[in-house]
Coordinates of N, CA and C in Angstrom, one line a residue:
F11 N 5.5 4.9 13.2 CA 5.4 4.9 12.0 C 4.1 6.0 11.4
P12 N 3.8 7.2 11.7 CA 2.8 7.9 11.1 C 3.1 8.2 9.9
G13 N 4.0 8.7 9.5 CA 4.7 8.7 7.9 C 3.5 7.3 6.7
L14 N 4.1 6.6 7.0 CA 3.5 5.5 6.9 C 1.7 5.1 6.6
K15 N 1.3 5.2 7.8 CA -0.1 5.1 8.1 C -0.7 6.5 7.5
I16 N -0.4 7.3 7.2 CA -1.0 8.4 6.7 C -1.2 7.9 4.7
S17 N 0.3 7.8 4.4 CA 0.3 7.2 3.3 C -1.0 6.2 3.1
F18 N -0.9 5.0 3.5 CA -1.4 3.9 3.5 C -3.3 4.6 3.7
L19 N -3.6 5.3 4.4 CA -4.6 5.7 5.0 C -5.3 6.7 3.8
T20 N -4.4 7.1 3.3 CA -4.7 7.9 2.0 C -5.0 7.6 0.6
K21 N -4.1 6.4 0.5 CA -4.2 5.7 -0.6 C -5.5 4.4 -0.6
M22 N -5.6 4.1 0.3 CA -6.6 2.9 0.6 C -8.1 3.4 0.8
L23 N -8.2 4.8 1.4 CA -9.3 5.3 1.7 C -10.4 6.2 0.6
Q24 N -8.9 7.1 0.0 CA -9.8 7.6 -1.3 C -10.0 6.9 -1.6
H25 N -9.6 5.9 -2.3 CA -10.5 4.7 -3.4 C -11.6 4.5 -3.3
G26 N -12.0 4.6 -1.7 CA -13.7 4.4 -1.6 C -13.6 3.4 -0.6
D27 N -15.0 3.3 0.3 CA -15.3 2.1 0.8 C -15.7 1.4 0.5
A28 N -15.7 -0.1 -0.1 CA -16.8 -1.0 -0.9 C -18.4 -0.8 -0.7
S29 N -18.6 -0.1 0.8 CA -20.3 -0.2 1.2 C -20.5 1.1 0.3
Q30 N -19.8 1.6 0.0 CA -20.5 3.5 -0.3 C -19.6 3.8 -1.4
P31 N -19.9 2.5 -2.9 CA -19.4 2.8 -4.1 C -19.4 4.3 -4.5
G32 N -20.7 5.2 -4.5 CA -20.9 6.3 -5.2 C -20.0 7.0 -4.3
H33 N -19.4 7.1 -3.6 CA -18.6 8.2 -3.0 C -17.1 8.5 -3.3
A34 N -16.4 7.1 -3.8 CA -14.8 7.9 -4.5 C -14.3 6.8 -5.0
A35 N -14.6 5.7 -5.1 CA -14.1 4.6 -5.9 C -14.0 4.7 -6.9
D36 N -13.0 4.5 -7.5 CA -12.0 4.6 -9.3 C -12.4 3.3 -9.3
W37 N -13.9 2.6 -9.8 CA -13.8 1.1 -10.0 C -12.6 0.1 -11.6
Q38 N -12.6 2.2 -12.1 CA -11.7 1.4 -13.2 C -10.2 1.0 -13.1
T39 N -10.0 1.0 -11.8 CA -8.8 1.1 -11.3 C -8.6 -0.1 -10.2
S40 N -9.4 -0.4 -9.6 CA -9.7 -1.4 -8.7 C -10.7 -2.3 -8.7
S41 N -10.6 -3.1 -8.6 CA -11.7 -3.9 -8.9 C -12.7 -4.3 -7.4
P42 N -14.2 -3.8 -8.1 CA -14.8 -3.6 -6.8 C -15.5 -5.6 -6.0
Y43 N -15.1 -6.0 -6.6 CA -15.2 -7.4 -6.0 C -14.3 -7.8 -5.2
Y44 N -12.9 -7.8 -5.1 CA -12.1 -7.3 -4.2 C -12.5 -7.0 -3.1
V45 N -12.8 -5.7 -3.5 CA -12.9 -4.6 -2.4 C -13.8 -5.0 -1.7
L46 N -15.2 -5.9 -2.3 CA -16.5 -5.4 -1.3 C -16.0 -7.1 -0.3
M47 N -15.3 -7.8 -0.8 CA -15.1 -9.4 -0.3 C -14.2 -8.9 0.9
D48 N -13.2 -8.0 0.7 CA -12.6 -7.9 1.6 C -13.2 -7.3 3.0
T49 N -13.8 -5.9 2.4 CA -14.2 -5.5 3.7 C -15.3 -6.2 4.2
Y50 N -16.1 -7.0 3.7 CA -17.4 -7.9 3.8 C -16.1 -8.8 4.9
S51 N -15.0 -9.7 4.2 CA -14.4 -10.5 5.3 C -13.8 -9.5 6.4
I52 N -13.4 -8.6 6.9 CA -12.8 -7.7 7.7 C -14.3 -7.7 8.8
I53 N -15.0 -7.4 8.0 CA -16.5 -7.1 9.3 C -16.9 -8.9 9.8
S54 N -16.8 -9.6 8.7 CA -17.2 -10.9 9.2 C -16.2 -11.1 10.5
L55 N -14.9 -11.0 10.3 CA -14.1 -11.5 10.7 C -13.8 -11.1 12.8
L56 N -14.3 -9.6 12.6 CA -14.5 -8.8 13.6 C -16.1 -8.4 13.5
I57 N -17.2 -9.3 14.1 CA -18.4 -9.0 14.6 C -19.0 -7.9 14.9
F58 N -18.2 -7.9 15.9 CA -18.5 -6.5 16.7 C -18.2 -5.2 17.0
Q59 N -18.8 -4.5 17.0 CA -18.3 -3.1 17.5 C -16.3 -2.9 17.9
D60 N -16.4 -3.6 19.1 CA -15.5 -3.5 20.0 C -14.3 -4.6 19.5
S61 N -15.0 -5.8 18.7 CA -14.4 -7.1 18.5 C -12.3 -7.1 18.5
K62 N -12.5 -8.0 19.3 CA -10.2 -8.0 18.8 C -10.0 -8.4 17.6
L63 N -8.8 -7.6 17.3 CA -8.6 -8.6 16.0 C -7.2 -9.1 16.7
E64 N -7.2 -10.4 16.1 CA -6.1 -11.3 16.0 C -4.9 -11.2 15.0
I65 N -3.5 -11.2 15.1 CA -3.1 -11.4 13.9 C -2.7 -12.2 13.0
K66 N -3.6 -13.9 13.5 CA -4.2 -14.6 12.5 C -5.1 -14.0 11.4
S67 N -5.7 -13.1 11.8 CA -7.2 -12.9 11.2 C -6.5 -11.9 9.7
L68 N -5.4 -11.5 9.7 CA -4.9 -10.8 9.0 C -4.7 -11.6 7.5
D69 N -4.1 -12.7 7.8 CA -4.1 -14.0 6.7 C -5.0 -14.6 5.8
R70 N -6.3 -13.9 6.5 CA -7.3 -14.2 6.2 C -7.9 -12.9 5.6
M71 N -7.3 -11.8 4.7 CA -7.8 -10.0 4.6 C -6.3 -10.0 3.7
P72 N -6.5 -10.6 2.1 CA -5.3 -11.2 1.3 C -5.9 -9.2 0.6
Y73 N -6.8 -9.3 0.4 CA -6.9 -7.6 -0.3 C -6.2 -6.6 0.3
L74 N -6.4 -7.2 2.3 CA -6.0 -5.5 2.2 C -4.3 -5.7 2.2
R75 N -3.7 -6.9 2.7 CA -2.3 -7.0 2.5 C -2.1 -6.8 1.2
A76 N -2.3 -6.4 -0.6 CA -2.4 -6.6 -1.6 C -2.7 -4.8 -1.7
V77 N -3.5 -4.1 -0.6 CA -3.6 -3.0 -0.9 C -2.4 -2.2 -0.5
L78 N -1.5 -2.4 0.8 CA -0.7 -2.4 1.5 C 0.4 -2.3 0.4
K79 N 0.7 -3.6 0.2 CA 1.6 -3.5 -1.3 C 1.8 -2.2 -2.7
E80 N 0.5 -2.4 -3.1 CA 0.1 -0.9 -4.4 C 0.3 0.1 -3.4
T81 N 0.2 0.5 -1.9 CA 0.3 1.4 -1.5 C 2.1 2.2 -1.8
L82 N 2.8 0.5 -1.0 CA 3.9 1.4 -1.1 C 4.8 1.3 -2.1
R83 N 4.3 0.6 -3.4 CA 4.6 0.4 -4.6 C 4.6 2.2 -5.7
T84 N 2.6 2.4 -5.2 CA 3.2 3.8 -5.2 C 3.6 4.9 -5.1
N85 N 3.6 4.8 -3.4 CA 3.9 5.7 -2.7 C 4.6 5.6 -1.5
P86 N 5.7 5.1 -1.5 CA 6.4 4.8 -0.7 C 6.8 5.7 0.3
A87 N 6.8 5.4 1.9 CA 7.2 5.9 2.2 C 8.2 7.1 2.7
A88 N 9.5 6.1 2.4 CA 10.8 7.1 1.6 C 10.6 6.8 0.2
P89 N 10.9 8.0 -0.5 CA 10.8 7.2 -2.1 C 12.0 7.1 -2.8
A90 N 13.6 7.2 -1.7 CA 14.6 6.7 -1.6 C 15.6 5.9 -1.0
M91 N 16.7 5.3 -1.0 CA 17.6 4.7 0.2 C 18.7 5.6 -0.8
A92 N 19.6 5.6 0.3 CA 21.4 5.5 -0.1 C 22.2 4.4 0.5
R93 N 23.3 4.0 -0.4 CA 24.0 3.0 0.3 C 25.5 3.9 -0.5
I94 N 26.8 3.4 0.1 CA 28.1 3.7 -0.5 C 28.4 2.7 -0.7
L95 N 28.8 2.7 -1.5 CA 29.7 1.0 -2.2 C 30.6 1.2 -1.6
P96 N 31.0 -0.2 -0.8 CA 32.4 -0.4 -0.1 C 33.2 -1.0 -1.4
Q97 N 32.8 -1.2 -2.5 CA 34.2 -2.1 -3.4 C 33.4 -1.6 -4.6
P98 N 34.4 -1.7 -5.4 CA 33.6 -1.6 -7.2 C 32.6 -2.6 -7.3
L99 N 31.9 -2.1 -8.3 CA 30.3 -2.9 -8.5 C 30.1 -2.7 -10.1
E100 N 30.2 -3.5 -10.4 CA 30.0 -3.6 -12.1 C 28.3 -4.0 -12.2
L101 N 27.0 -3.1 -12.5 CA 26.2 -3.5 -12.8 C 25.3 -2.7 -14.0
N102 N 25.2 -3.8 -14.9 CA 24.4 -4.2 -15.9 C 25.2 -3.1 -17.0
G103 N 26.5 -3.4 -16.9 CA 27.5 -2.8 -17.9 C 28.0 -2.1 -17.4
Y104 N 27.9 -1.1 -16.6 CA 28.3 -0.2 -15.8 C 29.5 -0.1 -14.5
Q105 N 30.2 0.5 -14.4 CA 31.5 0.3 -13.9 C 31.3 1.6 -12.5
I106 N 31.0 0.7 -11.3 CA 31.2 1.9 -10.4 C 31.7 1.8 -9.5
P107 N 32.5 2.8 -9.0 CA 34.1 2.8 -7.9 C 33.0 2.7 -7.0
E108 N 34.3 2.0 -6.0 CA 33.8 1.9 -4.5 C 33.7 3.9 -3.8
N109 N 33.1 4.0 -2.6 CA 32.9 4.8 -2.0 C 31.7 5.8 -3.0
T110 N 31.0 5.1 -4.2 CA 30.1 5.9 -4.4 C 28.8 5.9 -3.6
V111 N 28.0 6.9 -3.5 CA 27.2 7.0 -3.4 C 25.8 6.4 -4.4
Y112 N 25.2 5.2 -4.3 CA 24.1 5.3 -4.7 C 23.0 5.2 -4.2
V113 N 22.1 5.6 -5.3 CA 20.6 5.7 -4.4 C 19.6 5.0 -5.4
F114 N 19.1 4.2 -4.7 CA 18.0 3.4 -4.9 C 16.2 4.1 -4.9
T115 N 15.6 4.4 -5.8 CA 14.9 5.3 -6.2 C 13.3 4.8 -6.2
H116 N 12.6 4.2 -4.9 CA 11.3 3.5 -5.1 C 10.8 4.1 -5.7
Y117 N 10.4 5.1 -5.4 CA 9.5 5.7 -6.2 C 9.3 5.7 -7.8
H118 N 10.7 5.8 -8.0 CA 10.5 6.0 -9.5 C 10.1 4.8 -9.8
M119 N 11.3 3.7 -9.7 CA 10.9 2.2 -10.0 C 9.4 1.7 -10.3
G120 N 8.6 1.7 -9.0 CA 7.7 1.7 -8.7 C 6.4 2.0 -9.6
N121 N 6.6 3.2 -10.1 CA 6.0 3.8 -10.9 C 6.7 4.1 -12.3
S122 N 7.1 3.4 -13.1 CA 7.8 3.6 -14.5 C 7.1 2.1 -15.1
P123 N 6.5 2.9 -16.1 CA 5.7 1.7 -17.7 C 7.1 0.7 -17.9
R124 N 8.2 0.8 -17.6 CA 9.4 0.6 -18.0 C 9.4 -1.4 -16.8
Y125 N 8.9 -0.7 -15.8 CA 8.9 -2.1 -15.0 C 7.6 -2.3 -14.7
I126 N 6.5 -1.7 -14.4 CA 5.0 -2.2 -14.0 C 4.1 -1.7 -15.0
D127 N 3.2 -2.3 -15.4 CA 1.9 -2.2 -16.2 C 1.4 -1.7 -16.0
Q128 N 1.0 -0.5 -16.7 CA -0.3 0.7 -16.5 C 0.3 1.4 -14.6
P129 N 1.2 1.6 -14.6 CA 1.7 2.0 -13.2 C 0.7 3.0 -12.8
E130 N 0.1 4.2 -13.5 CA -0.6 5.2 -12.5 C -2.0 4.4 -12.2
K131 N -2.2 3.1 -12.3 CA -4.0 3.0 -12.1 C -3.6 1.6 -11.1
F132 N -4.3 2.1 -9.7 CA -3.9 1.8 -8.6 C -4.7 0.5 -8.5
M133 N -4.1 -0.9 -8.7 CA -4.5 -1.9 -8.6 C -4.6 -3.2 -8.0
P134 N -4.8 -2.8 -6.5 CA -4.0 -4.0 -5.8 C -4.2 -5.7 -6.0
E135 N -5.3 -5.5 -7.0 CA -5.0 -7.2 -7.6 C -4.2 -7.9 -8.3
R136 N -2.8 -6.6 -9.0 CA -1.5 -7.0 -9.6 C -0.5 -8.0 -8.4
W137 N -1.1 -7.9 -7.3 CA -0.5 -8.7 -6.2 C -1.1 -9.7 -5.4
L138 N -2.3 -9.8 -6.7 CA -3.0 -11.6 -5.8 C -2.6 -12.8 -6.6
R139 N -1.9 -13.6 -5.9 CA -2.4 -14.8 -6.5 C -3.5 -15.8 -7.2
S140 N -4.5 -14.9 -7.1 CA -5.6 -15.6 -6.6 C -6.1 -15.2 -8.0
D141 N -5.8 -13.9 -8.5 CA -6.4 -13.4 -9.9 C -5.3 -13.6 -10.8
P142 N -6.8 -14.4 -11.8 CA -5.7 -14.7 -13.2 C -5.2 -13.2 -13.9
N143 N -5.6 -12.1 -13.7 CA -4.7 -11.4 -14.2 C -3.5 -10.6 -13.4
N144 N -3.1 -11.2 -11.8 CA -1.8 -10.8 -11.7 C -0.3 -10.9 -12.4
Q145 N 0.1 -9.7 -11.4 CA 1.4 -9.7 -12.4 C 2.8 -9.7 -11.7
L146 N 2.3 -10.8 -10.4 CA 3.4 -11.8 -10.5 C 4.4 -11.6 -10.5
D147 N 4.3 -12.4 -11.7 CA 5.3 -12.9 -12.6 C 6.1 -12.3 -13.7
K148 N 5.5 -11.1 -13.6 CA 6.2 -10.1 -14.7 C 6.7 -8.8 -13.8
I149 N 6.3 -8.6 -12.9 CA 7.5 -8.1 -11.2 C 8.4 -8.5 -10.7
H150 N 9.8 -7.6 -10.7 CA 10.8 -8.2 -10.7 C 10.9 -8.4 -8.9
P151 N 11.0 -9.1 -8.2 CA 11.1 -9.7 -6.6 C 11.8 -8.8 -6.2
F152 N 13.0 -7.9 -6.6 CA 13.5 -6.5 -6.0 C 13.6 -5.2 -6.0
L153 N 11.9 -5.3 -6.9 CA 11.6 -3.8 -7.3 C 11.3 -3.2 -6.5
I154 N 10.3 -3.4 -5.6 CA 9.7 -3.1 -4.5 C 10.1 -3.5 -3.3
L155 N 10.8 -2.3 -2.9 CA 11.4 -2.2 -1.3 C 12.0 -1.2 -0.6
P156 N 10.7 -1.1 0.0 CA 10.6 0.1 0.1 C 10.9 -0.2 2.0
F157 N 11.3 -1.0 1.9 CA 11.9 -1.4 3.8 C 13.8 -2.0 3.5
G158 N 14.1 -1.8 2.5 CA 15.5 -2.2 2.0 C 15.3 -3.6 1.8
H159 N 16.8 -4.4 2.2 CA 16.6 -5.9 2.2 C 18.2 -6.0 2.9
G160 N 18.2 -7.3 3.3 CA 19.3 -8.1 3.5 C 19.7 -7.6 5.2
S161 N 20.7 -7.3 5.3 CA 21.9 -6.7 6.9 C 21.3 -5.5 7.2
R162 N 20.5 -4.4 5.8 CA 20.6 -3.2 6.3 C 18.8 -3.0 6.0
M163 N 18.1 -4.6 6.4 CA 16.8 -3.8 6.0 C 16.2 -3.3 7.6
C164 N 15.3 -2.3 7.3 CA 14.5 -1.6 7.9 C 14.1 -3.0 9.5
I165 N 14.6 -2.7 10.7 CA 14.1 -3.8 11.4 C 12.4 -3.7 12.4
G166 N 12.1 -2.3 12.2 CA 10.6 -2.4 12.1 C 9.5 -2.8 10.8
K167 N 10.1 -3.3 9.7 CA 9.5 -3.9 8.9 C 8.2 -4.4 9.6
R168 N 8.4 -5.8 10.0 CA 7.1 -6.7 10.4 C 6.1 -6.0 11.7
F169 N 6.8 -4.7 12.1 CA 5.9 -4.2 13.4 C 4.9 -3.2 12.0
A170 N 6.0 -2.7 11.9 CA 4.9 -1.1 10.8 C 4.0 -2.4 9.9
E171 N 4.4 -3.3 9.0 CA 3.3 -3.6 8.3 C 1.7 -3.8 9.1
Q172 N 2.2 -4.9 10.0 CA 1.4 -5.6 11.1 C 0.4 -3.9 11.7
E173 N 0.9 -3.5 11.9 CA 0.6 -1.8 12.7 C -0.4 -1.3 12.0
V174 N -0.2 -1.0 10.3 CA -1.2 0.0 9.7 C -1.9 -1.1 9.5
S175 N -1.9 -2.6 8.8 CA -2.7 -3.8 8.7 C -4.2 -3.2 9.7
I176 N -3.8 -3.9 11.0 CA -4.6 -3.5 12.1 C -5.5 -2.3 12.2
F177 N -4.5 -1.3 11.9 CA -5.1 0.1 11.9 C -6.0 0.3 10.6
L178 N -6.1 -0.1 10.0 CA -7.3 0.3 8.2 C -8.3 -0.8 8.7
A179 N -7.3 -2.0 9.3 CA -9.1 -3.1 9.5 C -9.9 -2.7 10.5
K180 N -9.6 -2.1 11.5 CA -10.2 -1.7 12.7 C -11.3 -0.2 12.5
I181 N -10.6 0.7 11.5 CA -10.9 1.7 11.0 C -12.3 1.1 10.2
I182 N -12.1 0.0 9.0 CA -13.3 -0.7 8.1 C -14.4 -1.4 8.8
Q183 N -14.3 -1.9 10.3 CA -14.6 -2.6 11.2 C -15.7 -1.5 11.8
K184 N -15.2 -0.5 12.0 CA -15.9 0.4 12.7 C -16.8 1.5 11.5
F185 N -16.1 1.8 10.7 CA -16.8 3.1 10.2 C -17.3 2.9 8.7
Q186 N -17.8 4.0 7.9 CA -17.6 3.8 6.2 C -16.4 5.0 6.1
V187 N -16.2 4.9 5.7 CA -15.4 6.2 5.1 C -15.2 6.6 3.6
E188 N -16.1 8.0 3.5 CA -16.1 8.8 2.8 C -14.9 9.8 2.0
W189 N -14.7 9.8 0.8 CA -13.9 11.3 0.8 C -14.6 12.2 -0.2
H190 N -15.4 13.7 0.2 CA -15.9 14.2 -0.9 C -15.0 15.4 -1.4
H191 N -14.1 15.4 -2.1 CA -13.0 16.2 -2.2 C -12.5 16.3 -3.7
P192 N -11.7 16.6 -4.1 CA -10.9 16.9 -5.7 C -10.2 15.4 -5.1
D193 N -9.4 14.9 -6.5 CA -8.7 13.9 -6.0 C -6.9 14.1 -5.2
M194 N -6.5 14.2 -4.8 CA -5.0 14.2 -3.4 C -4.2 13.3 -4.2
G195 N -3.5 14.4 -4.4 CA -2.1 14.3 -4.7 C -1.0 14.2 -3.5
M196 N 0.2 13.7 -3.8 CA 1.0 13.8 -2.7 C 1.9 14.1 -2.9
I197 N 3.0 14.5 -2.1 CA 4.1 15.8 -2.1 C 5.2 14.9 -1.7
T198 N 6.4 15.0 -3.1 CA 7.8 14.0 -2.6 C 8.8 15.1 -1.8
E199 N 9.1 14.7 -0.6 CA 10.2 15.2 0.4 C 11.1 14.5 0.8
T200 N 11.3 14.5 2.2 CA 12.5 13.4 2.5 C 11.5 12.3 3.1
I201 N 10.0 12.4 3.4 CA 9.2 11.4 3.3 C 8.4 12.1 2.9
T202 N 7.1 10.8 2.2 CA 6.1 11.2 0.9 C 5.0 11.5 1.9
K203 N 4.7 12.2 1.1 CA 2.9 12.7 2.5 C 1.9 13.5 1.6
P204 N 0.7 13.8 1.7 CA -0.4 14.2 0.8 C -0.3 15.4 0.7
S205 N -0.9 15.8 -0.2 CA -0.6 17.2 -0.9 C -1.7 18.0 0.0
A206 N -2.6 17.9 0.8 CA -3.6 18.8 1.2 C -4.5 17.9 2.2
P207 N -5.3 18.8 3.2 CA -5.3 18.0 4.4 C -6.8 16.9 4.1
L208 N -6.1 16.1 5.5 CA -7.1 14.6 5.0 C -8.1 14.9 5.9
R209 N -9.4 14.8 4.7 CA -10.7 15.3 5.3 C -11.3 14.5 4.9
F210 N -11.7 13.1 5.2 CA -12.2 12.3 5.3 C -13.4 12.0 6.0
T211 N -14.6 12.1 5.6 CA -16.0 11.5 6.5 C -16.1 10.5 6.8
F212 N -16.2 10.1 8.7 CA -16.1 8.7 8.8 C -17.8 8.5 9.4
R213 N -18.1 7.6 8.9 CA -19.9 7.2 9.7 C -19.6 6.1 10.4
N214 N -20.2 5.8 11.3 CA -20.6 5.0 11.8 C -21.2 3.5 11.8
R215 N -20.9 2.3 11.3 CA -21.0 1.5 10.6 C -22.4 1.2 11.4
Y216 N -22.4 1.0 13.0 CA -23.2 0.5 13.7 C -24.5 1.9 14.4
E217 N -24.4 2.6 13.1 CA -25.9 3.4 13.6 C -26.4 3.6 12.1

């Protein structure tokens, strides 16, 4: 899942390392408290540079999971998915005949103010039940489906989420990550990808 890794790495790390708030963090769109707490929760769970990360440890990193969810909202690896309707369908008053190609655009839905409050802001805390300002009750449960749903859901969903979570946790464990360049955009083609080279600076936390 290289495209998924790039999308997560770009979004999460471009918003700054909590231990280096002066470098690239947009603290107006992401709470420094949560970023700081999750950075230190990762470091405390992985005390040493070469500590092994257990899958159960990810359950104690709620902000990391929220970052993944918010990244999939703003920049899903696949901007849309298509299905051929096997039978006629009435959808919100519209009659759609069978054999119609129906395209569900994750990117548009996840970035529309019609469905998301302040969609232009990268706010992982909107997915945290513990945050009093979360938007869990406002966002339709089927709005963000980057892996699909039901019998046609991506069979690699769980693997991809765990792989990316471990990937980011280990980076945070070992490095302070900095971004010293203009804001990066995203290009939407078959998959979503960064518009510029990933020129992050990685500084060893243990030096």
